[in-house]
């Protein structure tokens, strides 16, 4: 099985800026989030998955197979459930009112992490991906 724990550097975004704008992020926030080079540190402690993002700086703590409150910058709170299947973590998130928000899929490899996010907006499926190299 591939090691999940580690540090990853964002090296490429595909449609991420456009995705952020489409889901309602302000342009300045979308531009900042679209920059490459930031570091993501992922650790696993039992059923807990901890993701520390360098820029913007925030920490996400998920618990496998349990719904938890996930605070996303700047002030969004999601109810998220993470599942682990081999080298893939899938996180399904919804708003507090139960409205589906997004599905994130993280596929861990020996040298990289491929992250995909999808969301529905106005009857359309939006998606973006981010590629991180293991450092």
Coordinates of C-alpha atoms in Angstrom, one line a residue:
X1 CA 0.0 0.0 0.0
X2 CA 1.2 3.5 -0.8
X3 CA 2.3 5.8 2.0
X4 CA -0.3 8.5 2.6
X5 CA 1.5 10.4 5.3
X6 CA 3.9 13.0 4.0
X7 CA 4.5 16.5 2.6
X8 CA 3.4 17.5 -0.8
X9 CA 4.1 20.5 -2.9
X10 CA 1.4 21.9 -5.3
X11 CA 2.9 21.8 -8.8
X12 CA -0.2 22.1 -11.1
X13 CA -3.8 23.2 -11.1
X14 CA -6.3 22.2 -13.8
X15 CA -9.4 24.4 -14.0
X16 CA -9.0 25.4 -10.3
X17 CA -9.3 29.1 -10.7
X18 CA -12.4 28.8 -12.9
X19 CA -13.9 26.3 -10.4
X20 CA -13.4 28.7 -7.5
X21 CA -15.0 31.5 -9.4
X22 CA -17.9 29.3 -10.5
X23 CA -18.7 28.2 -6.9
X24 CA -18.7 31.8 -5.8
X25 CA -15.3 32.6 -4.4
X26 CA -14.1 36.2 -4.8
X27 CA -11.6 36.7 -7.6
X28 CA -8.8 37.7 -5.3
X29 CA -9.3 34.5 -3.2
X30 CA -9.5 32.4 -6.4
X31 CA -6.2 33.9 -7.7
X32 CA -4.5 33.3 -4.4
X33 CA -5.7 29.7 -4.2
X34 CA -4.6 29.0 -7.8
X35 CA -0.9 29.7 -7.1
X36 CA 1.4 26.7 -7.1
X37 CA 4.2 26.0 -4.7
X38 CA 2.3 25.7 -1.4
X39 CA 3.0 22.8 0.9
X40 CA 0.3 20.4 2.1
X41 CA 1.3 18.0 5.0
X42 CA -0.9 14.9 5.4
X43 CA -0.7 12.8 8.5
X44 CA -2.8 9.8 9.7
X45 CA -3.3 9.0 13.4
X46 CA -5.6 6.0 13.7
X47 CA -8.9 7.0 12.0
X48 CA -7.9 10.7 12.0
X49 CA -6.6 12.4 8.9
X50 CA -4.9 15.7 9.4
X51 CA -4.2 18.0 6.5
X52 CA -2.1 21.1 7.2
X53 CA -2.0 23.6 4.4
X54 CA 0.7 26.2 4.2
X55 CA -1.0 28.9 2.0
X56 CA -3.6 29.8 2.9
X57 CA -2.8 28.5 6.3
X58 CA -5.3 26.2 7.8
X59 CA -5.7 22.7 9.3
X60 CA -8.4 20.2 8.4
X61 CA -9.1 17.2 10.6
X62 CA -11.2 14.4 9.2
X63 CA -12.2 11.1 10.9
X64 CA -12.7 8.1 8.6
X65 CA -16.3 7.0 8.3
X66 CA -17.6 9.8 10.6
X67 CA -19.2 13.1 9.8
X68 CA -17.3 16.0 11.2
X69 CA -17.4 19.8 11.0
X70 CA -14.7 21.0 8.6
X71 CA -13.8 24.6 8.7
X72 CA -12.7 26.0 5.3
X73 CA -11.1 29.4 4.8
X74 CA -12.3 32.0 5.1
X75 CA -15.4 31.1 7.2
X76 CA -17.2 28.2 5.5
X77 CA -18.2 25.2 7.7
X78 CA -18.9 21.9 6.0
X79 CA -20.1 18.6 7.3
X80 CA -17.7 16.1 5.8
X81 CA -17.3 12.4 5.7
X82 CA -14.0 10.7 4.6
X83 CA -13.6 7.2 3.3
X84 CA -10.4 5.3 2.7
X85 CA -10.1 2.7 -0.1
X86 CA -6.6 1.5 -0.7
X87 CA -4.6 4.6 -1.7
X88 CA -7.7 6.8 -2.2
X89 CA -9.4 9.1 0.2
X90 CA -12.8 10.4 -0.8
X91 CA -14.4 13.3 1.2
X92 CA -18.1 14.0 0.7
X93 CA -19.1 17.4 2.1
X94 CA -22.4 19.1 2.5
X95 CA -23.6 22.4 3.9
X96 CA -25.1 22.6 7.4
X97 CA -28.6 22.6 5.9
X98 CA -27.8 19.2 4.2
X99 CA -27.3 20.6 0.7
X100 CA -24.4 18.7 -1.1
X101 CA -21.4 20.9 -1.4
X102 CA -18.6 18.9 -3.0
X103 CA -16.8 15.6 -3.4
X104 CA -13.0 15.6 -3.1
X105 CA -10.9 12.6 -4.2
X106 CA -7.3 12.3 -3.2
X107 CA -5.3 9.6 -4.9
X108 CA -1.9 9.0 -3.3
X109 CA 1.0 7.6 -5.3
X110 CA 4.7 6.9 -4.6
X111 CA 5.7 10.3 -6.0
X112 CA 2.6 12.5 -6.1
X113 CA -0.9 13.2 -4.8
X114 CA -3.7 13.8 -7.4
X115 CA -6.6 15.8 -5.9
X116 CA -9.9 16.2 -7.7
X117 CA -12.9 18.3 -6.6
X118 CA -16.4 18.2 -8.0
X119 CA -19.5 20.3 -7.2
X120 CA -22.9 20.9 -8.6
X121 CA -23.9 24.5 -9.4
X122 CA -27.1 25.6 -11.2
X123 CA -27.6 22.1 -12.6
X124 CA -24.0 21.8 -13.9
X125 CA -21.2 19.6 -12.7
X126 CA -18.0 21.6 -12.0
X127 CA -14.7 20.0 -11.5
X128 CA -11.0 20.9 -11.0
X129 CA -7.9 19.0 -10.1
X130 CA -4.6 19.7 -8.4
X131 CA -1.4 17.8 -8.6
X132 CA 1.1 17.7 -5.8
X133 CA 4.6 16.1 -5.8
X134 CA 5.8 14.3 -2.7
X135 CA 8.7 16.1 -1.1

